[in-house]
XYZ file of C-alpha atoms in Angstrom:
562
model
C 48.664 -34.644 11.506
C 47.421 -33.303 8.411
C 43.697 -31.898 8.116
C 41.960 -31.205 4.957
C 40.698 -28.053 3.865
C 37.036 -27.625 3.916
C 35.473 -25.564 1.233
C 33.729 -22.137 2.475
C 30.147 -21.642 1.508
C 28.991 -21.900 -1.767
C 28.712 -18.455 -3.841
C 26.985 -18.044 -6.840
C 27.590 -15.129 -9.676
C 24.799 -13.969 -11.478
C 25.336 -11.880 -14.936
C 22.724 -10.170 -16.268
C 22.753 -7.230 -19.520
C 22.808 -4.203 -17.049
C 22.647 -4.003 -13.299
C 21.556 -1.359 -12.002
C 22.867 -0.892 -8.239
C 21.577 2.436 -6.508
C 24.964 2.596 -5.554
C 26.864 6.261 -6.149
C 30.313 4.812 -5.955
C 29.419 2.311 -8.691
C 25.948 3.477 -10.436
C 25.932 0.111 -13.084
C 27.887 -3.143 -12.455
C 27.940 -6.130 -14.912
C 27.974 -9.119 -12.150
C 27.245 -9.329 -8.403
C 28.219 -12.380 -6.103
C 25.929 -13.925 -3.570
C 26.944 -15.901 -1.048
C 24.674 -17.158 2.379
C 21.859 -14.986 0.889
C 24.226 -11.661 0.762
C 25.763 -9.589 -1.602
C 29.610 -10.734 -1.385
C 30.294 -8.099 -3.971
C 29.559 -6.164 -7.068
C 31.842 -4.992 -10.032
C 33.460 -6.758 -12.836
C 32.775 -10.241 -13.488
C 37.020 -10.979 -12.823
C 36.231 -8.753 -9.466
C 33.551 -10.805 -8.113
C 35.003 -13.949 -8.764
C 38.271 -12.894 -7.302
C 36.736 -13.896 -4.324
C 37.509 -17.948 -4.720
C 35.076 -20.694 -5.933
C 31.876 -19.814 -7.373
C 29.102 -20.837 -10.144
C 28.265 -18.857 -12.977
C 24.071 -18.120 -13.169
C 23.724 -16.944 -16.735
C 19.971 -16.756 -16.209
C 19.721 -13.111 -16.442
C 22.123 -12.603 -19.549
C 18.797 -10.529 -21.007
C 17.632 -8.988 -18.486
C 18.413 -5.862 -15.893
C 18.903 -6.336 -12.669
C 17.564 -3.743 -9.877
C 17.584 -3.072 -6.301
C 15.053 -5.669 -4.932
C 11.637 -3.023 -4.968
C 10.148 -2.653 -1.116
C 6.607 -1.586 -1.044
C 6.320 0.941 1.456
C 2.498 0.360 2.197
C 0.299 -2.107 0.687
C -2.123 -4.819 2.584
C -2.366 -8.313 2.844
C -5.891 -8.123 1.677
C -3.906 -7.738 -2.053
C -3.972 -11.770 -1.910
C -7.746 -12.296 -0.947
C -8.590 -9.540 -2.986
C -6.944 -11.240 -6.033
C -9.777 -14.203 -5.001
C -12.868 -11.679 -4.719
C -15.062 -10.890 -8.314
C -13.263 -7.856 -9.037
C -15.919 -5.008 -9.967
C -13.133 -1.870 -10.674
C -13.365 0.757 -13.404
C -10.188 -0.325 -14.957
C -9.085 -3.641 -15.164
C -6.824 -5.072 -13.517
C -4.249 -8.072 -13.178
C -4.978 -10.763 -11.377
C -3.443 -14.023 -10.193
C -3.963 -15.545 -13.682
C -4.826 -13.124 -16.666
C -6.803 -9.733 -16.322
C -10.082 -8.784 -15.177
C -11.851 -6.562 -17.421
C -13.317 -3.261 -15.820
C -17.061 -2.397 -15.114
C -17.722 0.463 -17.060
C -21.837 0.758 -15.997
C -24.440 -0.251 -12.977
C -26.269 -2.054 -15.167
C -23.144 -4.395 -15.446
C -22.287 -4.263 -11.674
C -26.237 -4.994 -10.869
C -25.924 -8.420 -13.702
C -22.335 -9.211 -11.815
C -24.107 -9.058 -7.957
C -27.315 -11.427 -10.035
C -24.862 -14.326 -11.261
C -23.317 -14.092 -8.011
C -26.190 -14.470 -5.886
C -27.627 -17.174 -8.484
C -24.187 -19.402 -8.637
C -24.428 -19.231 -4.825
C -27.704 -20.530 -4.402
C -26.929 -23.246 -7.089
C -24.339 -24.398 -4.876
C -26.236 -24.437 -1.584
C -24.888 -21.078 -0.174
C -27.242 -19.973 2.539
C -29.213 -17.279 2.043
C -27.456 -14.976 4.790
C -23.939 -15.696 3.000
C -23.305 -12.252 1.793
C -22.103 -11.727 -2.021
C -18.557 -10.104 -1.602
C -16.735 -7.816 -4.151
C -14.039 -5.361 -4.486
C -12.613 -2.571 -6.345
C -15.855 -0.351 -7.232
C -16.229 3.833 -6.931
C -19.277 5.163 -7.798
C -17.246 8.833 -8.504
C -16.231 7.580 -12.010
C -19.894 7.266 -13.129
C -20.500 11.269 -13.405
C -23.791 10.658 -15.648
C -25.281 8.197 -12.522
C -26.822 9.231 -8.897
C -24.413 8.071 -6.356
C -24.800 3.941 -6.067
C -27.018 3.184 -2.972
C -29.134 -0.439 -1.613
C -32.027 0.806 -3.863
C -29.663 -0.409 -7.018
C -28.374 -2.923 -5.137
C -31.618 -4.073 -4.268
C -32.153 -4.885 -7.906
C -30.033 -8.005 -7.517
C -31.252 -9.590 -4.839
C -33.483 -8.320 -1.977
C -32.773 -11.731 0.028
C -29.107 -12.555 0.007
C -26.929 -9.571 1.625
C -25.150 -7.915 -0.770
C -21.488 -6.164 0.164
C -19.378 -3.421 -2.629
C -16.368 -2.848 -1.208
C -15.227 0.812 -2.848
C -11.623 1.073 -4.046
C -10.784 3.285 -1.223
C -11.361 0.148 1.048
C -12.730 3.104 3.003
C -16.203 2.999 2.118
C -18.473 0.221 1.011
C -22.484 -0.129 -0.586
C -25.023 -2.478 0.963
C -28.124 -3.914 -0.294
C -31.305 -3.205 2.251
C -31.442 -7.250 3.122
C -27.555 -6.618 4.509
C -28.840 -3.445 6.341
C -31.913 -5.625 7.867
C -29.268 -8.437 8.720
C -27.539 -6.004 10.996
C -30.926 -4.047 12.465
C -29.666 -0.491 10.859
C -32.513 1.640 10.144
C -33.293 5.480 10.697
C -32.939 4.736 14.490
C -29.216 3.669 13.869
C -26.970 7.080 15.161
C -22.960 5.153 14.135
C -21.632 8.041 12.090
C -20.816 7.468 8.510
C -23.855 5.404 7.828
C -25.319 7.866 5.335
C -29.409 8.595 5.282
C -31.738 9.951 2.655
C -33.557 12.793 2.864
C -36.323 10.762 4.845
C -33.743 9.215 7.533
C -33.577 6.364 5.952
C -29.900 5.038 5.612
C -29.252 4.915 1.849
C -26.597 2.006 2.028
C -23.738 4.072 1.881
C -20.642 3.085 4.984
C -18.138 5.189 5.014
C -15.709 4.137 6.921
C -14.888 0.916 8.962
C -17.230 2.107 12.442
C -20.102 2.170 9.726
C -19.313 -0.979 7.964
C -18.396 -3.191 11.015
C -22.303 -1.251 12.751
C -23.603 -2.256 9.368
C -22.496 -5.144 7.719
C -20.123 -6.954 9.866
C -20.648 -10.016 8.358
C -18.965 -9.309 5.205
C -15.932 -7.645 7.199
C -15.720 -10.857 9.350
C -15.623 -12.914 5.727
C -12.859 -10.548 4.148
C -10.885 -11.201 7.421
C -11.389 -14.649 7.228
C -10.048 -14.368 3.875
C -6.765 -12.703 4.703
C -5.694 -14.708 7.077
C -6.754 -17.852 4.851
C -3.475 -19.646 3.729
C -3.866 -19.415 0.433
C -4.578 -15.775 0.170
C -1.364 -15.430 1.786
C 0.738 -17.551 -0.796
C -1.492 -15.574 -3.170
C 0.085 -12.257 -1.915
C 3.617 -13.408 -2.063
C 3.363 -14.847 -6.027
C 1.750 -11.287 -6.944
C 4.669 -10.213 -5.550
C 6.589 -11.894 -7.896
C 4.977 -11.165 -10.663
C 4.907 -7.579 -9.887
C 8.921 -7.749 -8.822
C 8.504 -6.486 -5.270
C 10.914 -8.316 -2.646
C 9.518 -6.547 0.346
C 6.121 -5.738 1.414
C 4.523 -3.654 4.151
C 1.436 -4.171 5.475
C 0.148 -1.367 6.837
C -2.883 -2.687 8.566
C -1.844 -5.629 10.362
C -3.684 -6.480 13.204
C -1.461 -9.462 14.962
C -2.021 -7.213 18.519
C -5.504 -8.088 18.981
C -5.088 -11.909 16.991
C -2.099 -12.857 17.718
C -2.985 -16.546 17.105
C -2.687 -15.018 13.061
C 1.002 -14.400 13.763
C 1.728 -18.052 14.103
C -0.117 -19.065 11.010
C 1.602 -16.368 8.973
C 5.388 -17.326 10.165
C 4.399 -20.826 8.875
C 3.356 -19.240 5.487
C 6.342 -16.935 4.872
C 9.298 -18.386 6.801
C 9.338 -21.047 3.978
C 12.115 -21.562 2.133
C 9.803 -21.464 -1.106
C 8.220 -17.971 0.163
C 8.875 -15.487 -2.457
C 8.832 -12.219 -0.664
C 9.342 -10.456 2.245
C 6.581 -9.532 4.505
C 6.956 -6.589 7.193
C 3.941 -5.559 9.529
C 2.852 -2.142 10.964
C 0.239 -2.668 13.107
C -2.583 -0.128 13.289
C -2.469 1.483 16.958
C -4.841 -0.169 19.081
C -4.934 -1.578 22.369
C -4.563 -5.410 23.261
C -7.320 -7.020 24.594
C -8.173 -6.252 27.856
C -5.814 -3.247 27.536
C -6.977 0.111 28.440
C -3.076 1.725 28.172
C -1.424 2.775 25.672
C 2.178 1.758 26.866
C 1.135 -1.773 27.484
C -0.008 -1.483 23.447
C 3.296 -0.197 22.996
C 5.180 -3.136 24.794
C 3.058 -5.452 23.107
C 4.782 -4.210 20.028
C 8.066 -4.044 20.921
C 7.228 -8.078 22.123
C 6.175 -8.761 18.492
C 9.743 -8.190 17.378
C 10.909 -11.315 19.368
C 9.135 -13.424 17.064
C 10.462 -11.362 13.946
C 12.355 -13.988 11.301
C 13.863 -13.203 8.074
C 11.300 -12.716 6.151
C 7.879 -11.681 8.521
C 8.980 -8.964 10.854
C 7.347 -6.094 12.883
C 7.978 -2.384 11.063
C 6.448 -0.440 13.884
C 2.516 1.193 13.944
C 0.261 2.890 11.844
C -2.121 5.215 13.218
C -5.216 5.938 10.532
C -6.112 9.911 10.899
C -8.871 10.407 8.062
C -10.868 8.897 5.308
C -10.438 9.249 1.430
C -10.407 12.781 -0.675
C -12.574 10.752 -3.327
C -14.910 9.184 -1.193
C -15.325 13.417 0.753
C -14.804 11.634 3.983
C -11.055 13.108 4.279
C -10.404 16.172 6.305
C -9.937 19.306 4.158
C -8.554 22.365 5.404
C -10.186 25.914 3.840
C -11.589 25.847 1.115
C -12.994 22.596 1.462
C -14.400 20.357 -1.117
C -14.594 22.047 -4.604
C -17.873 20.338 -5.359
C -19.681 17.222 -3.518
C -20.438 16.846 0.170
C -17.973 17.321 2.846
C -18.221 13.661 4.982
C -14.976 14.213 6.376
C -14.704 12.048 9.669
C -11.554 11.918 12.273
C -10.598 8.214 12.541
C -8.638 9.462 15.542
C -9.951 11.961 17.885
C -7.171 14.899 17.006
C -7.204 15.928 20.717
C -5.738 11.816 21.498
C -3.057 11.759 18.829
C -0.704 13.086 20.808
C -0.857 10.757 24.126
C -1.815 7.785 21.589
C 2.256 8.243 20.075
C 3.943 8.848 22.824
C 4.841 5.459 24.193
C 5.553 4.457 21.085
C 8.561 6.932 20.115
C 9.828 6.482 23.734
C 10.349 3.062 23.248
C 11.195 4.240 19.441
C 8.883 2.344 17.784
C 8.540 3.776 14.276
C 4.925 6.042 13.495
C 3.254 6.129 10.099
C 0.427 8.141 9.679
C -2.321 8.062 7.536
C -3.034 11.751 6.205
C -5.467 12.175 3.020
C -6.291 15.306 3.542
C -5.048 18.879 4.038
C -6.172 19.348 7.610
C -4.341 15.825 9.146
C -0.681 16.581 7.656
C -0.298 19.580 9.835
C -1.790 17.895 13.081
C 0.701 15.134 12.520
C 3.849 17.375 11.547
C 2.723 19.138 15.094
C 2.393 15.818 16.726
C 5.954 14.643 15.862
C 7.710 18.132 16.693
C 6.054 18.254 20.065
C 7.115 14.335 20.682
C 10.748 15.569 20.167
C 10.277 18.539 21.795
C 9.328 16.058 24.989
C 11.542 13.287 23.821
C 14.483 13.415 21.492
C 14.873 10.684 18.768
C 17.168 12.099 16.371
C 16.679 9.808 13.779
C 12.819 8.613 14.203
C 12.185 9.102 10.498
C 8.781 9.109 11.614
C 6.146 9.198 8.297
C 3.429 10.846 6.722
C 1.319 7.985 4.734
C -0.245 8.968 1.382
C 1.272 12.663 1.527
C -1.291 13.650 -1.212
C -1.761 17.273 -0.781
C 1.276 18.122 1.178
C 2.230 22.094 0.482
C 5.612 23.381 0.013
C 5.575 24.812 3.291
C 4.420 21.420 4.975
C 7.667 19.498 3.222
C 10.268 21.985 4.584
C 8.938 21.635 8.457
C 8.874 17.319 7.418
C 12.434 18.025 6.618
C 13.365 20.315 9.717
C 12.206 17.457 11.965
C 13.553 14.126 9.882
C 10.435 12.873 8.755
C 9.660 11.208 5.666
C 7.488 11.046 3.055
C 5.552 8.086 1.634
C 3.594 9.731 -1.415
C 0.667 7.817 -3.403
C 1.606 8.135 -6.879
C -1.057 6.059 -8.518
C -3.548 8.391 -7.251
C -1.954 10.527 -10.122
C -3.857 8.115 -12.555
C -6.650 6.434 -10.947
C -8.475 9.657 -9.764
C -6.272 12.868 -10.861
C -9.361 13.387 -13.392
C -11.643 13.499 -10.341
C -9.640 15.501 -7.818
C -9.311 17.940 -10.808
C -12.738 18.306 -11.507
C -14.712 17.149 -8.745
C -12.892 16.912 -5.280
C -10.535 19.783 -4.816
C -10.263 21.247 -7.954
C -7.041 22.581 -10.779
C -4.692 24.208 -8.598
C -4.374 21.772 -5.317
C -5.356 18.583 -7.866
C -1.573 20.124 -9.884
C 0.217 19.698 -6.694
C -1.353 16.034 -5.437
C 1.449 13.830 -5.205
C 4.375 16.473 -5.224
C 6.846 14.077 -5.160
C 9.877 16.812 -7.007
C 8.268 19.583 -4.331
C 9.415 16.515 -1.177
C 12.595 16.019 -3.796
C 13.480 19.928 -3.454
C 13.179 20.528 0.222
C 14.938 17.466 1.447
C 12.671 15.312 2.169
C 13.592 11.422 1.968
C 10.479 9.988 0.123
C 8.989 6.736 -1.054
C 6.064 6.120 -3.689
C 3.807 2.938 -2.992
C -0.037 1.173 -4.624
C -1.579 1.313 -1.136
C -2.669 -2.116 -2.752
C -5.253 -3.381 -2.813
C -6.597 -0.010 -3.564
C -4.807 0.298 -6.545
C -2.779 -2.882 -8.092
C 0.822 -3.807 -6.981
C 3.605 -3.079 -8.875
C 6.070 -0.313 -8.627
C 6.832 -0.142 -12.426
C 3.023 1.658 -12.761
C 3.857 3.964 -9.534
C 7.134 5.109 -11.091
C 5.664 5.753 -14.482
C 2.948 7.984 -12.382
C 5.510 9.782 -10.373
C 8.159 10.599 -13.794
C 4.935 11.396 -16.080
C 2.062 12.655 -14.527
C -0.314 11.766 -16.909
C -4.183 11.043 -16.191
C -6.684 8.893 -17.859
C -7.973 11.703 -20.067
C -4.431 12.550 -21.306
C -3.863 15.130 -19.024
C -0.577 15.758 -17.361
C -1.471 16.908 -13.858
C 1.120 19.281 -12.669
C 3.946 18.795 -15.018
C 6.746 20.822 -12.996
C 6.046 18.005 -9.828
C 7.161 15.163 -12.265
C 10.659 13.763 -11.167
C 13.463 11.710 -13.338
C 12.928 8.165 -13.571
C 16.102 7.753 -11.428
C 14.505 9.185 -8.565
C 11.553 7.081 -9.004
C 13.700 4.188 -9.053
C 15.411 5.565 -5.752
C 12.192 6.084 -4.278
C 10.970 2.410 -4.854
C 13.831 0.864 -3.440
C 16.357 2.646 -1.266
C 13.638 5.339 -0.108
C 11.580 2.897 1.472
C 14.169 0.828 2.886
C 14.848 4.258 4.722
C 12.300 5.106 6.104
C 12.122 1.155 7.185
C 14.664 1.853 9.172
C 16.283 -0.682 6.945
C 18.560 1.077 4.576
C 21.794 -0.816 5.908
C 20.120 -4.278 4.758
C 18.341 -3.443 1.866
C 17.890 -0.870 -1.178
C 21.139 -0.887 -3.145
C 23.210 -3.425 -4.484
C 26.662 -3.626 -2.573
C 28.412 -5.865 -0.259
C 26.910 -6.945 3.148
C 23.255 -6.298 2.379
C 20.583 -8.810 1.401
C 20.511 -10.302 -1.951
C 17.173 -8.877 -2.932
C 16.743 -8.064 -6.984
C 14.482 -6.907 -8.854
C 14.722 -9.015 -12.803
C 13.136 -7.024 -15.399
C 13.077 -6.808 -19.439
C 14.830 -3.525 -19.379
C 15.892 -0.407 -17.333
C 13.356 1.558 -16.377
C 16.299 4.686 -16.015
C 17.002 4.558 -19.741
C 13.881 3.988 -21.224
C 11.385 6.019 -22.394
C 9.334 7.559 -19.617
C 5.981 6.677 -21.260
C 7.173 3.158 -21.426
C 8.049 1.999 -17.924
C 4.786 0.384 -16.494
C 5.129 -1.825 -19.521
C 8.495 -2.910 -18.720
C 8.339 -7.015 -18.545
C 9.225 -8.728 -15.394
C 11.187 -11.764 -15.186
C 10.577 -12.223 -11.102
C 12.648 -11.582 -8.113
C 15.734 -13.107 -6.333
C 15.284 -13.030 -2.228
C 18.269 -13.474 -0.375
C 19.816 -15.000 -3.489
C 17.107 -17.848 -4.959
C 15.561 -16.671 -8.476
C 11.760 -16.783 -7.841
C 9.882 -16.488 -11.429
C 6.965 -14.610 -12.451
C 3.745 -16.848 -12.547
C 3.107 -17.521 -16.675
């Protein structure tokens, strides 16, 4: 009997001006085929449709085609954050428009009044704190540091809650220090104190803000998990053209009732990103071991989809250079006050990991300062020592001061590198002139230094701390150049092909994820990147200004919000 032929899947071409493939066999293709959300191949327009039926998608005739860019560490508070009055130095895009910056206190103090005032209007109660984000007191030199006594000038009723850029300190007004019974008695290190004992409003870090205004945490994690904060995250993610994010503070171990609500977010066909969670290290309720915290993990991944998955922990190790409450190594602090505080006791780090590369679950590690890069590089070489993993690929997070000498033992041992380039511009001025000075501020960010002694690196925003988008982080890492014009440590600056590589097949890399994602070529996922123009021919000065069309994930076009 005769049978009729059924037609394979449907594939799709897409053209665009230039496509750009991170591919050394084939650097720039003109077409690429997709078919069942993967690349079927890339060449010539005759090669790819050699392969039988297809449509044409002419969309992206004007436009250049990239790797689809993975953000190596960023945080789902991006999308609430995008909700929050934004109170930054420089402004910043939001969901719709830009905000403009707050250049004074007197404008901060007038913001934190209309607040307070539209809230009462509308029948807020009077313990509903007043919420913002983005602020740093270090770029008003010509002020005394912000504490509750400004604050107070707002309101001395309705608690009052700046969240610093950092996200790793915050200011509080004196009603949200009375809300939470901190006074001189209160002993939770980081709450800073005045001369007199009195605490000033200052948190630094999270101990300090959860002992002293827990209230406004609770409402920011509220926020997160709130749906639409999490279709915020994945439009800015759009607009910004990043296919992949990592969120490197998930917390699904201790709520995992969250994880259900975010697989019915993302695992929609209309989703337009990727979403991949490192959990900070921490136990499971009722947990007291450190293996069961490890299993827990490793039980994560059997809910992992498509597009939500688990990328492995995070442990936290210090604070922030510009908010003096990382750990520096001799000298110290070129001016200011040394608040440096261990998030993790340095003596635990080492039985903290170990179930987790046993079980080889991937470690990122948050280092700001001098003093935490070596304990971690010692960490990892005394985990192999005890337990080989030849190809852990195990991380150091932020990377910022990270000596010549520290990159070559990274490289010895297979670690990588994930280095916070817009640090370069948001506060290279300061670290020049205020936190650690010229010589260590020319080295911050040494992403040509990680380049030159092997070291497989990615660049990333650390949004919400600084905005998403890895057009801005590439333009820091090829041209170095700082708010006041200076160009911090010239010889560190690297091409823009590198910073290309770094945003896309670097961080699929050190994902673990470098045989699904990063490059364009047959058999991985159809993840692109749609911008105005290549950021690899332009010129350097010009590539955070680069227009972006939107992304394509796993093959579906998903446009920039207008």
């Amino acid at each position: 009997m005769a049978t009729t032929e059924q037609p394979g899947p449907p594939t799709t071409i897409f053209r665009a001006r230039r496509i750009v493939t991170m591919d050394p066999s084939q650097p720039v293709v003109e077409a690429v085929a997709v078919r069942e959300g993967r690349i079927l191949a890339a060449g010539s327009f005759e090669e790819c449709a050699s392969w039988g039926e297809h449509d044409v998608d002419d969309r992206f005739a004007d436009h250049v085609l990239v790797p689809g860019m993975i953000e190596a560490h960023a945080h789902s508070l991006e999308g609430a954050f995008a909700m929050l009055p934004y109170v930054g130095w420089f402004e910043r895009h939001r969901l719709a428009g830009t905000a403009p910056g707050v250049r004074s206190y007197d404008e901060l103090i007038d913001t934190l009044r209309r607040l307070d005032e539209e809230m009462t209007s509308s029948g807020a109660g009077t313990l509903d704190p007043v919420i913002v984000g983005g602020f740093d007191p270090i770029y008003f030199r010509d002020e005394p540091r912000l504490t509750k006594d400004h604050l107070d000038r707002a309101s001395m009723e309705r608690p009052i809650f700046v969240f610093h850029a950092s996200a790793h300190l915050a200011t509080v007004n004196s009603a949200m220090l009375r809300e939470h019974d901190v006074g001189r008695h209160t002993t939770t290190e980081g709450i800073a104190k005045d001369v007199d004992g009195e605490p000033n409003g200052e948190l630094q870090e999270i101990p300090a803000m959860m002992a002293g205004a827990a209230s406004a945490l609770q409402g920011i994690l509220r926020a997160m998990n709130d749906p639409a904060a999490i279709d915020a995250l994945g439009q800015i993610c759009a607009n910004q053209g990043i296919t992949m994010l990592v969120d490197l503070a998930s917390a699904g171990l201790q709520r995992p009732q969250t994880q259900a609500l975010w697989h019915e977010t993302i695992d929609r066909d209309d989703y337009p990103a990727r979403i991949l969670q490192r959990h900070v290290a921490a136990m499971p309720p009722g947990s007291t071991d450190w293996s069961e915290a490890a299993d827990a993990i490793l039980a994560l991944r059997d809910t992992d989809t498509d597009k939500l998955r688990t990328a492995g922990i995070k442990v936290i190790l210090d604070g922030s250079i510009q908010g003096f409450t990382a750990k520096m190594d001799w000298p110290g602090y070129y001016t200011g006050t040394d608040h440096g505080i261990w998030m993790t006791a340095p003596e635990q780090l080492l039985d903290i990991c170990r179930p987790f590369h046993e079980r080889g679950i991937n470690i990122h590690t948050h280092c700001n300062g001098t003093m935490t890069i070596d304990l971690w590089i010692d960490t990892v070489e005394q985990l192999l020592i005890e337990h080989s993993w030849l190809d852990h690929r195990h991380t150091v997070q932020h990377c910022q001061l990270t000596s010549p000498a520290q990159y070559r033992r990274m490289a010895k041992l297979g670690m990588c590198a994930n280095i916070f380039t817009n640090h370069i511009w948001y506060w290279g001025d300061q670290h020049h002139d205020l936190t650690v000075g010229p010589e260590r501020a020319r080295r911050m960010e040494a992403c040509r230094t990680a380049e030159r002694e092997g070291v497989s690196f990615s660049i990333h925003s650390d949004a919400n701390v600084t905005p998403l988008g890895h057009l801005h982080t590439m333009w820091c890492a090829v041209n170095r150049v700082t708010p006041s014009g200076r160009v911090l440590g010239p010889d560190e600056r690297i091409s823009a092909e590198s910073a290309l590589r770094a945003a896309t097949l670097g961080a699929a890399y050190q994902l673990h994820l470098d045989a699904e994602f990063g490059s364009i070529e047959c058999g991985k996922a159809a993840d692109f990147t749609v911008l105005d123009d290549d950021p690899s021919t332009v010129d350097p000065m010009t590539i955070k200004d680069i227009g972006v069309w939107g992304t394509v994930i796993a093959g579906r076009p998903f446009a920039a919000a207008t």
